[in-house]
């Protein structure tokens, strides 16, 4: 008896009540009275997602060592797939024939795909960018490939994610000079080509990506141009490349202040728990990062106080769970730090990796959940202060940039009271003192 | 604590029932011929929870983790083993480590990741109490090298009997024997000498060993898939005839047999228990065991680019495991080619289900009094290829590098 059903039909909610040109509805439930944080419900074809949301990254169509059932049980309702890798293998035709990536990997909830641009630039040795697109050599087999806005959307249409990213002209955040402006302007033109190329506009929406490097004028130009397009949401790009944190937060704030309030803001590639808390305060709704899954494979557990490097000697006989406040299957299952370390060090055993990945993803999802709840309860500022107290027992260790950023939206970490919001410019001028 | 009954036989092959009642409220009954569940450090190599049954727990994995074991005081709790897991505390993992030379009158050297570690009678008694297994294999001299003669065989029998006696004494002294203690699975050694094998058998029977574990046939540097039953079958013939007559029947365990045809042949000879390491062995090679041979082969190498187009069918249409119910062969191939950990997890689910189906088939054949020869012919071509022949699924180090991208 053949039990396998080809192209399993997964429930896909039709956006019947949406009268917009795209399948996304964003309803803000609660706004913080002090900061720019807000919590919302984002309706997508495959799931309703509560924001602010952290999206784990399942690069090649699977989250490391976790099955989709396990991920779903942790409460995840949206995750990332990587267009670059999936476009190379298995490719859009095979994905289309399998009911999209949803059917292929048996993921019933929402998916988001990036454009492939970032890996293209960072992974290939040779990469030539012109107005038409990008020519690069595939690290898979060395052949020359061309990625254009149209081709990126074609692949993303084949993958079938609820949210797609435009192909943008990617420059590293450390780049300066005319190249930054050129890339920002070209990205706008490529956005329009991407929008035109979307063959499934009622099933998949497209986010533009705000660029402009670390230059506020260029960012403003990009913001104004993008905000004038009728799109479902916005991504903020070019900000996870190791730039100075003091500039990082100013650019994020600049973007969130100028982007339409009624649409989601997605900060790409960010980040650490600390980054998430600060950026939620600045008005960001969506995040993605490989941190929880990548650190799990190095044996690092995320906890409210920071990180535990489980492979170190100090944990060899530590029989406590990673975090007795955590409700993930690893911690509630009673797996001790020492036993996890044993499993992680044993080559050919995947259970340690599975458990730790589950814990780390649960940690990130729970962090977001707590933030959302605090926004509903009107206690976001207090949540932020408590978060910092746990991560940094000594207030003098609070990162300067985070203190400044939060002060700029009315939260004083050090005095324990909310303060008057202040304006600040990227170059440091304004009310917030720059040391 | 252990009851083994034989319900039917077909020739020398026998259907049995192994009941263990060590765990509180969780008696486990296992039909034989059956298999012990392969694991490392209390975990199935790729699955979150192995199926219920008897967990093969080799001590060599734990000898470099003694501080942790002693701190935890209880291996089951440490490994979060479900109550329906019973344990057989054995000596060496037969899949990955070969018995390495290093036996003296006082200790047996077992291989660990950090080198050879000595196991003494006292240490094994202590670990037995920390583990509270339902079955334990007392330490023994299981070493064998090609060319070893009768003299070496005799020594291994003498030493093993001495270890057995001292171990049972130590266990009694520490209060670990008697009504609540583990059943003793004695190592049946004696090299390639039929006389020594017979002598060992008689000596163990007179000591009332609860079961027997065949050891000392695979040469210390012989890869697991190279070891075939034909290499040693003739040595055991006479001893097995004697064994069959003994009452009450005792379970016979033959570890280290991975080829299905060898398992069938060993069942024909009267063996009851096998180590279930074949799924792990196949999975790490990226091989799936199919329900029926396709194109002359029982194994499918899933990391094959050609398989990416198989979007309309599962890995194995005849299989009901989760891998075959939920995913296409294309997805499995994609995961395997991408060095994804999920590939190992899904493949292991499938191969574990396949092994269970194989043993069902074996028991059905015995029950219906069919000659096992037909079954052996069917699986004759199911020969596990040597490592070099198949590109394995990437190990952890390679995966970590891969993901820097």
PDB file of C-alpha atoms in Angstrom, chain A residues 29-290:
ATOM      1  CA  UNK A  29      -2.409  45.371  18.635  1.00  0.00           C
ATOM      2  CA  UNK A  30      -0.456  47.429  21.090  1.00  0.00           C
ATOM      3  CA  UNK A  31       2.119  50.213  21.022  1.00  0.00           C
ATOM      4  CA  UNK A  32       4.612  51.025  23.710  1.00  0.00           C
ATOM      5  CA  UNK A  33       3.822  54.346  25.347  1.00  0.00           C
ATOM      6  CA  UNK A  34       7.482  55.188  25.645  1.00  0.00           C
ATOM      7  CA  UNK A  35       9.553  53.597  22.898  1.00  0.00           C
ATOM      8  CA  UNK A  36       8.796  52.908  19.249  1.00  0.00           C
ATOM      9  CA  UNK A  37       8.036  49.245  19.978  1.00  0.00           C
ATOM     10  CA  UNK A  38       4.760  47.711  18.904  1.00  0.00           C
ATOM     11  CA  UNK A  39       3.203  44.286  18.775  1.00  0.00           C
ATOM     12  CA  UNK A  40       1.058  43.165  15.868  1.00  0.00           C
ATOM     13  CA  UNK A  41      -0.546  40.234  14.112  1.00  0.00           C
ATOM     14  CA  UNK A  42       0.733  39.629  10.609  1.00  0.00           C
ATOM     15  CA  UNK A  43      -1.533  37.493   8.441  1.00  0.00           C
ATOM     16  CA  UNK A  44       0.196  35.575   5.683  1.00  0.00           C
ATOM     17  CA  UNK A  45      -1.088  32.847   3.371  1.00  0.00           C
ATOM     18  CA  UNK A  46       0.364  30.013   5.482  1.00  0.00           C
ATOM     19  CA  UNK A  47       0.222  31.417   8.986  1.00  0.00           C
ATOM     20  CA  UNK A  48      -0.672  34.280  11.240  1.00  0.00           C
ATOM     21  CA  UNK A  49       2.527  35.492  12.846  1.00  0.00           C
ATOM     22  CA  UNK A  50       2.749  37.530  16.030  1.00  0.00           C
ATOM     23  CA  UNK A  51       5.311  40.307  15.823  1.00  0.00           C
ATOM     24  CA  UNK A  52       7.920  41.251  16.876  1.00  0.00           C
ATOM     25  CA  UNK A  53       9.073  37.904  15.564  1.00  0.00           C
ATOM     26  CA  UNK A  54      12.369  36.060  15.317  1.00  0.00           C
ATOM     27  CA  UNK A  55      12.681  33.843  12.258  1.00  0.00           C
ATOM     28  CA  UNK A  56      15.065  30.877  12.466  1.00  0.00           C
ATOM     29  CA  UNK A  57      17.085  30.159   9.355  1.00  0.00           C
ATOM     30  CA  UNK A  58      16.699  26.830   7.603  1.00  0.00           C
ATOM     31  CA  UNK A  59      19.235  27.627   4.933  1.00  0.00           C
ATOM     32  CA  UNK A  60      19.037  24.630   2.650  1.00  0.00           C
ATOM     33  CA  UNK A  61      15.495  23.581   3.405  1.00  0.00           C
ATOM     34  CA  UNK A  62      15.961  22.186   6.853  1.00  0.00           C
ATOM     35  CA  UNK A  63      16.677  23.637  10.252  1.00  0.00           C
ATOM     36  CA  UNK A  64      19.830  22.016  11.615  1.00  0.00           C
ATOM     37  CA  UNK A  65      18.954  18.747  13.323  1.00  0.00           C
ATOM     38  CA  UNK A  66      15.352  19.733  13.970  1.00  0.00           C
ATOM     39  CA  UNK A  67      12.351  18.274  12.206  1.00  0.00           C
ATOM     40  CA  UNK A  68       9.526  20.553  11.115  1.00  0.00           C
ATOM     41  CA  UNK A  69       7.259  18.949  13.743  1.00  0.00           C
ATOM     42  CA  UNK A  70       9.702  19.837  16.488  1.00  0.00           C
ATOM     43  CA  UNK A  71      10.074  23.368  15.199  1.00  0.00           C
ATOM     44  CA  UNK A  72       6.333  23.815  14.999  1.00  0.00           C
ATOM     45  CA  UNK A  73       5.916  22.563  18.557  1.00  0.00           C
ATOM     46  CA  UNK A  74       8.317  25.226  19.749  1.00  0.00           C
ATOM     47  CA  UNK A  75       5.849  27.786  18.455  1.00  0.00           C
ATOM     48  CA  UNK A  76       7.677  28.819  15.314  1.00  0.00           C
ATOM     49  CA  UNK A  77       5.301  30.060  12.619  1.00  0.00           C
ATOM     50  CA  UNK A  78       7.738  31.568  10.122  1.00  0.00           C
ATOM     51  CA  UNK A  79      11.218  30.565   9.052  1.00  0.00           C
ATOM     52  CA  UNK A  80      13.728  31.387   6.343  1.00  0.00           C
ATOM     53  CA  UNK A  81      14.915  29.509   3.319  1.00  0.00           C
ATOM     54  CA  UNK A  82      17.914  30.570   1.359  1.00  0.00           C
ATOM     55  CA  UNK A  83      17.314  31.300  -2.329  1.00  0.00           C
ATOM     56  CA  UNK A  84      20.941  31.083  -3.301  1.00  0.00           C
ATOM     57  CA  UNK A  85      21.444  27.546  -2.048  1.00  0.00           C
ATOM     58  CA  UNK A  86      17.993  26.260  -2.936  1.00  0.00           C
ATOM     59  CA  UNK A  87      18.222  27.849  -6.359  1.00  0.00           C
ATOM     60  CA  UNK A  88      21.430  25.966  -7.071  1.00  0.00           C
ATOM     61  CA  UNK A  89      20.123  22.745  -5.682  1.00  0.00           C
ATOM     62  CA  UNK A  90      17.464  21.408  -5.986  1.00  0.00           C
ATOM     63  CA  UNK A  91      16.382  24.363  -8.100  1.00  0.00           C
ATOM     64  CA  UNK A  92      12.997  26.023  -8.679  1.00  0.00           C
ATOM     65  CA  UNK A  93      11.627  23.401 -11.092  1.00  0.00           C
ATOM     66  CA  UNK A  94      11.959  20.573  -8.581  1.00  0.00           C
ATOM     67  CA  UNK A  95      10.544  22.773  -5.847  1.00  0.00           C
ATOM     68  CA  UNK A  96       7.554  23.762  -7.976  1.00  0.00           C
ATOM     69  CA  UNK A  97       6.911  20.111  -8.748  1.00  0.00           C
ATOM     70  CA  UNK A  98       6.921  19.391  -5.012  1.00  0.00           C
ATOM     71  CA  UNK A  99       4.366  21.980  -3.934  1.00  0.00           C
ATOM     72  CA  UNK A 100       7.020  24.617  -3.348  1.00  0.00           C
ATOM     73  CA  UNK A 101       9.433  24.538  -0.449  1.00  0.00           C
ATOM     74  CA  UNK A 102       6.438  24.142   1.857  1.00  0.00           C
ATOM     75  CA  UNK A 103       5.589  20.793   0.330  1.00  0.00           C
ATOM     76  CA  UNK A 104       9.196  19.746  -0.165  1.00  0.00           C
ATOM     77  CA  UNK A 105      10.194  20.108   3.460  1.00  0.00           C
ATOM     78  CA  UNK A 106       6.722  19.535   4.906  1.00  0.00           C
ATOM     79  CA  UNK A 107       6.501  22.915   6.599  1.00  0.00           C
ATOM     80  CA  UNK A 108       2.903  24.061   6.993  1.00  0.00           C
ATOM     81  CA  UNK A 109       3.569  27.561   8.322  1.00  0.00           C
ATOM     82  CA  UNK A 110       5.039  30.682   6.750  1.00  0.00           C
ATOM     83  CA  UNK A 111       8.294  30.969   4.841  1.00  0.00           C
ATOM     84  CA  UNK A 112      10.455  33.910   3.887  1.00  0.00           C
ATOM     85  CA  UNK A 113      13.183  33.767   1.271  1.00  0.00           C
ATOM     86  CA  UNK A 114      16.005  36.175   0.704  1.00  0.00           C
ATOM     87  CA  UNK A 115      16.967  37.101  -2.851  1.00  0.00           C
ATOM     88  CA  UNK A 116      20.215  35.210  -3.141  1.00  0.00           C
ATOM     89  CA  UNK A 117      22.144  38.442  -3.466  1.00  0.00           C
ATOM     90  CA  UNK A 118      23.991  38.344  -0.183  1.00  0.00           C
ATOM     91  CA  UNK A 119      25.477  34.850  -0.584  1.00  0.00           C
ATOM     92  CA  UNK A 120      26.254  35.571  -4.164  1.00  0.00           C
ATOM     93  CA  UNK A 121      28.517  38.387  -3.135  1.00  0.00           C
ATOM     94  CA  UNK A 122      29.984  36.745  -0.078  1.00  0.00           C
ATOM     95  CA  UNK A 123      30.461  33.214  -1.367  1.00  0.00           C
ATOM     96  CA  UNK A 124      31.669  33.510  -4.898  1.00  0.00           C
ATOM     97  CA  UNK A 125      35.221  34.352  -5.720  1.00  0.00           C
ATOM     98  CA  UNK A 126      34.413  36.339  -8.790  1.00  0.00           C
ATOM     99  CA  UNK A 127      31.399  38.527  -8.973  1.00  0.00           C
ATOM    100  CA  UNK A 128      30.607  41.144 -11.594  1.00  0.00           C
ATOM    101  CA  UNK A 129      27.716  43.507 -11.079  1.00  0.00           C
ATOM    102  CA  UNK A 130      26.167  45.483 -13.901  1.00  0.00           C
ATOM    103  CA  UNK A 131      22.815  47.129 -14.474  1.00  0.00           C
ATOM    104  CA  UNK A 132      21.345  43.896 -15.775  1.00  0.00           C
ATOM    105  CA  UNK A 133      22.289  41.741 -12.833  1.00  0.00           C
ATOM    106  CA  UNK A 134      25.156  39.855 -11.274  1.00  0.00           C
ATOM    107  CA  UNK A 135      27.471  37.368 -12.941  1.00  0.00           C
ATOM    108  CA  UNK A 136      29.284  35.039 -10.597  1.00  0.00           C
ATOM    109  CA  UNK A 137      30.899  31.635 -10.384  1.00  0.00           C
ATOM    110  CA  UNK A 138      29.000  28.983  -8.497  1.00  0.00           C
ATOM    111  CA  UNK A 139      30.943  27.544  -5.570  1.00  0.00           C
ATOM    112  CA  UNK A 140      29.025  24.309  -6.135  1.00  0.00           C
ATOM    113  CA  UNK A 141      30.511  23.455  -9.480  1.00  0.00           C
ATOM    114  CA  UNK A 142      32.476  26.447 -10.712  1.00  0.00           C
ATOM    115  CA  UNK A 143      30.168  27.282 -13.591  1.00  0.00           C
ATOM    116  CA  UNK A 144      29.323  30.858 -14.441  1.00  0.00           C
ATOM    117  CA  UNK A 145      25.841  31.934 -13.392  1.00  0.00           C
ATOM    118  CA  UNK A 146      23.836  35.050 -13.837  1.00  0.00           C
ATOM    119  CA  UNK A 147      21.399  36.359 -11.282  1.00  0.00           C
ATOM    120  CA  UNK A 148      19.097  39.119 -12.433  1.00  0.00           C
ATOM    121  CA  UNK A 149      16.111  40.601 -10.600  1.00  0.00           C
ATOM    122  CA  UNK A 150      13.840  38.580 -12.877  1.00  0.00           C
ATOM    123  CA  UNK A 151      15.763  35.365 -12.283  1.00  0.00           C
ATOM    124  CA  UNK A 152      15.787  35.853  -8.523  1.00  0.00           C
ATOM    125  CA  UNK A 153      12.016  36.291  -8.510  1.00  0.00           C
ATOM    126  CA  UNK A 154      11.585  33.322 -10.810  1.00  0.00           C
ATOM    127  CA  UNK A 155      13.473  31.151  -8.339  1.00  0.00           C
ATOM    128  CA  UNK A 156      11.628  32.622  -5.378  1.00  0.00           C
ATOM    129  CA  UNK A 157       8.295  32.047  -7.118  1.00  0.00           C
ATOM    130  CA  UNK A 158       9.331  28.431  -7.517  1.00  0.00           C
ATOM    131  CA  UNK A 159      10.214  28.195  -3.835  1.00  0.00           C
ATOM    132  CA  UNK A 160       6.825  29.715  -3.018  1.00  0.00           C
ATOM    133  CA  UNK A 161       7.597  31.535   0.222  1.00  0.00           C
ATOM    134  CA  UNK A 162       4.927  33.818   1.687  1.00  0.00           C
ATOM    135  CA  UNK A 163       7.417  36.706   1.711  1.00  0.00           C
ATOM    136  CA  UNK A 164      10.130  37.257  -0.890  1.00  0.00           C
ATOM    137  CA  UNK A 165      12.990  39.746  -0.871  1.00  0.00           C
ATOM    138  CA  UNK A 166      13.919  41.942  -3.791  1.00  0.00           C
ATOM    139  CA  UNK A 167      17.276  41.403  -5.399  1.00  0.00           C
ATOM    140  CA  UNK A 168      19.349  44.354  -4.299  1.00  0.00           C
ATOM    141  CA  UNK A 169      22.801  45.556  -5.289  1.00  0.00           C
ATOM    142  CA  UNK A 170      24.639  44.463  -2.180  1.00  0.00           C
ATOM    143  CA  UNK A 171      27.619  46.367  -0.847  1.00  0.00           C
ATOM    144  CA  UNK A 172      29.441  45.628   2.359  1.00  0.00           C
ATOM    145  CA  UNK A 173      28.664  48.092   5.138  1.00  0.00           C
ATOM    146  CA  UNK A 174      32.320  49.087   5.253  1.00  0.00           C
ATOM    147  CA  UNK A 175      32.232  50.318   1.661  1.00  0.00           C
ATOM    148  CA  UNK A 176      32.382  54.064   1.173  1.00  0.00           C
ATOM    149  CA  UNK A 177      32.356  56.383  -1.785  1.00  0.00           C
ATOM    150  CA  UNK A 178      30.229  56.567  -4.933  1.00  0.00           C
ATOM    151  CA  UNK A 179      29.713  52.804  -5.067  1.00  0.00           C
ATOM    152  CA  UNK A 180      27.285  53.065  -2.155  1.00  0.00           C
ATOM    153  CA  UNK A 181      25.096  55.579  -3.933  1.00  0.00           C
ATOM    154  CA  UNK A 182      25.246  53.638  -7.153  1.00  0.00           C
ATOM    155  CA  UNK A 183      24.151  50.486  -5.360  1.00  0.00           C
ATOM    156  CA  UNK A 184      21.337  52.257  -3.528  1.00  0.00           C
ATOM    157  CA  UNK A 185      19.940  53.769  -6.709  1.00  0.00           C
ATOM    158  CA  UNK A 186      20.292  50.586  -8.686  1.00  0.00           C
ATOM    159  CA  UNK A 187      18.469  48.692  -5.953  1.00  0.00           C
ATOM    160  CA  UNK A 188      15.448  50.929  -6.483  1.00  0.00           C
ATOM    161  CA  UNK A 189      15.426  50.148 -10.183  1.00  0.00           C
ATOM    162  CA  UNK A 190      15.840  46.476  -9.425  1.00  0.00           C
ATOM    163  CA  UNK A 191      12.946  46.672  -6.983  1.00  0.00           C
ATOM    164  CA  UNK A 192      10.628  47.780  -9.746  1.00  0.00           C
ATOM    165  CA  UNK A 193      11.871  44.982 -11.977  1.00  0.00           C
ATOM    166  CA  UNK A 194      11.298  42.487  -9.148  1.00  0.00           C
ATOM    167  CA  UNK A 195       7.766  43.743  -8.552  1.00  0.00           C
ATOM    168  CA  UNK A 196       6.992  43.431 -12.238  1.00  0.00           C
ATOM    169  CA  UNK A 197       8.462  39.937 -12.398  1.00  0.00           C
ATOM    170  CA  UNK A 198       6.398  38.501  -9.531  1.00  0.00           C
ATOM    171  CA  UNK A 199       4.252  35.864 -11.197  1.00  0.00           C
ATOM    172  CA  UNK A 200       2.299  35.092  -8.003  1.00  0.00           C
ATOM    173  CA  UNK A 201       1.401  38.458  -6.494  1.00  0.00           C
ATOM    174  CA  UNK A 202      -1.696  37.162  -4.709  1.00  0.00           C
ATOM    175  CA  UNK A 203       0.202  34.327  -3.045  1.00  0.00           C
ATOM    176  CA  UNK A 204       3.622  35.808  -2.423  1.00  0.00           C
ATOM    177  CA  UNK A 205       4.483  39.332  -1.357  1.00  0.00           C
ATOM    178  CA  UNK A 206       7.724  41.160  -1.976  1.00  0.00           C
ATOM    179  CA  UNK A 207       9.646  43.344   0.449  1.00  0.00           C
ATOM    180  CA  UNK A 208      11.982  46.044  -0.818  1.00  0.00           C
ATOM    181  CA  UNK A 209      15.298  46.511   0.987  1.00  0.00           C
ATOM    182  CA  UNK A 210      16.407  49.904   2.270  1.00  0.00           C
ATOM    183  CA  UNK A 211      20.047  50.504   1.412  1.00  0.00           C
ATOM    184  CA  UNK A 212      22.462  53.435   1.467  1.00  0.00           C
ATOM    185  CA  UNK A 213      25.253  52.104   3.624  1.00  0.00           C
ATOM    186  CA  UNK A 214      26.025  54.183   6.691  1.00  0.00           C
ATOM    187  CA  UNK A 215      25.212  57.485   4.999  1.00  0.00           C
ATOM    188  CA  UNK A 216      22.022  59.036   6.324  1.00  0.00           C
ATOM    189  CA  UNK A 217      21.321  61.082   3.201  1.00  0.00           C
ATOM    190  CA  UNK A 218      21.530  58.044   0.998  1.00  0.00           C
ATOM    191  CA  UNK A 219      19.383  56.114   3.424  1.00  0.00           C
ATOM    192  CA  UNK A 220      16.749  58.837   3.332  1.00  0.00           C
ATOM    193  CA  UNK A 221      16.736  58.778  -0.449  1.00  0.00           C
ATOM    194  CA  UNK A 222      16.273  55.046  -0.397  1.00  0.00           C
ATOM    195  CA  UNK A 223      13.539  55.242   2.246  1.00  0.00           C
ATOM    196  CA  UNK A 224      11.550  57.859   0.403  1.00  0.00           C
ATOM    197  CA  UNK A 225      11.728  55.987  -2.877  1.00  0.00           C
ATOM    198  CA  UNK A 226      10.746  52.654  -1.365  1.00  0.00           C
ATOM    199  CA  UNK A 227       7.987  53.999   0.810  1.00  0.00           C
ATOM    200  CA  UNK A 228       6.267  55.361  -2.249  1.00  0.00           C
ATOM    201  CA  UNK A 229       5.794  51.864  -3.667  1.00  0.00           C
ATOM    202  CA  UNK A 230       2.715  49.885  -2.791  1.00  0.00           C
ATOM    203  CA  UNK A 231       4.377  46.998  -0.999  1.00  0.00           C
ATOM    204  CA  UNK A 232       3.509  44.761   1.928  1.00  0.00           C
ATOM    205  CA  UNK A 233       6.445  45.583   4.175  1.00  0.00           C
ATOM    206  CA  UNK A 234      10.036  46.769   4.229  1.00  0.00           C
ATOM    207  CA  UNK A 235      13.407  45.263   4.945  1.00  0.00           C
ATOM    208  CA  UNK A 236      16.407  47.159   6.242  1.00  0.00           C
ATOM    209  CA  UNK A 237      19.557  45.821   4.696  1.00  0.00           C
ATOM    210  CA  UNK A 238      23.267  46.359   4.783  1.00  0.00           C
ATOM    211  CA  UNK A 239      23.518  46.418   8.567  1.00  0.00           C
ATOM    212  CA  UNK A 240      24.839  43.079   9.774  1.00  0.00           C
ATOM    213  CA  UNK A 241      28.363  43.391   8.522  1.00  0.00           C
ATOM    214  CA  UNK A 242      30.303  44.355  11.604  1.00  0.00           C
ATOM    215  CA  UNK A 243      29.845  48.117  11.390  1.00  0.00           C
ATOM    216  CA  UNK A 244      30.212  50.214  14.544  1.00  0.00           C
ATOM    217  CA  UNK A 245      27.235  49.657  16.791  1.00  0.00           C
ATOM    218  CA  UNK A 246      26.898  53.368  17.489  1.00  0.00           C
ATOM    219  CA  UNK A 247      26.206  53.913  13.804  1.00  0.00           C
ATOM    220  CA  UNK A 248      24.176  50.747  13.463  1.00  0.00           C
ATOM    221  CA  UNK A 249      21.434  51.803  15.840  1.00  0.00           C
ATOM    222  CA  UNK A 250      21.226  55.307  14.429  1.00  0.00           C
ATOM    223  CA  UNK A 251      20.626  53.970  10.935  1.00  0.00           C
ATOM    224  CA  UNK A 252      18.019  51.509  12.229  1.00  0.00           C
ATOM    225  CA  UNK A 253      16.215  54.332  14.009  1.00  0.00           C
ATOM    226  CA  UNK A 254      16.401  56.573  10.981  1.00  0.00           C
ATOM    227  CA  UNK A 255      14.743  53.859   8.924  1.00  0.00           C
ATOM    228  CA  UNK A 256      12.023  52.972  11.392  1.00  0.00           C
ATOM    229  CA  UNK A 257      11.135  56.613  11.858  1.00  0.00           C
ATOM    230  CA  UNK A 258      10.645  57.185   8.164  1.00  0.00           C
ATOM    231  CA  UNK A 259       9.021  53.907   7.143  1.00  0.00           C
ATOM    232  CA  UNK A 260       5.211  53.709   7.162  1.00  0.00           C
ATOM    233  CA  UNK A 261       4.014  52.778  10.633  1.00  0.00           C
ATOM    234  CA  UNK A 262       1.309  50.441   9.433  1.00  0.00           C
ATOM    235  CA  UNK A 263       3.634  48.009   7.663  1.00  0.00           C
ATOM    236  CA  UNK A 264       6.140  45.541   9.061  1.00  0.00           C
ATOM    237  CA  UNK A 265       9.866  46.368   9.255  1.00  0.00           C
ATOM    238  CA  UNK A 266      12.334  43.529   8.827  1.00  0.00           C
ATOM    239  CA  UNK A 267      15.931  44.014   9.954  1.00  0.00           C
ATOM    240  CA  UNK A 268      17.915  41.454   7.977  1.00  0.00           C
ATOM    241  CA  UNK A 269      20.558  39.303   9.578  1.00  0.00           C
ATOM    242  CA  UNK A 270      20.078  40.644  13.123  1.00  0.00           C
ATOM    243  CA  UNK A 271      21.007  39.232  15.606  1.00  0.00           C
ATOM    244  CA  UNK A 272      22.029  38.669  19.131  1.00  0.00           C
ATOM    245  CA  UNK A 273      19.397  38.786  21.896  1.00  0.00           C
ATOM    246  CA  UNK A 274      20.696  42.216  22.901  1.00  0.00           C
ATOM    247  CA  UNK A 275      20.308  43.508  19.345  1.00  0.00           C
ATOM    248  CA  UNK A 276      16.770  42.204  19.203  1.00  0.00           C
ATOM    249  CA  UNK A 277      15.681  43.941  22.398  1.00  0.00           C
ATOM    250  CA  UNK A 278      17.158  47.286  21.408  1.00  0.00           C
ATOM    251  CA  UNK A 279      15.854  47.140  17.852  1.00  0.00           C
ATOM    252  CA  UNK A 280      12.356  46.214  18.969  1.00  0.00           C
ATOM    253  CA  UNK A 281      12.482  49.363  21.083  1.00  0.00           C
ATOM    254  CA  UNK A 282      13.493  51.241  17.945  1.00  0.00           C
ATOM    255  CA  UNK A 283      10.461  49.954  16.049  1.00  0.00           C
ATOM    256  CA  UNK A 284      11.605  46.813  14.214  1.00  0.00           C
ATOM    257  CA  UNK A 285       9.099  43.954  13.777  1.00  0.00           C
ATOM    258  CA  UNK A 286      10.989  41.054  12.153  1.00  0.00           C
ATOM    259  CA  UNK A 287      14.432  39.557  12.593  1.00  0.00           C
ATOM    260  CA  UNK A 288      16.449  36.591  11.313  1.00  0.00           C
ATOM    261  CA  UNK A 289      19.798  35.213  12.401  1.00  0.00           C
ATOM    262  CA  UNK A 290      21.738  31.957  12.241  1.00  0.00           C
TER     263      UNK A 290
END
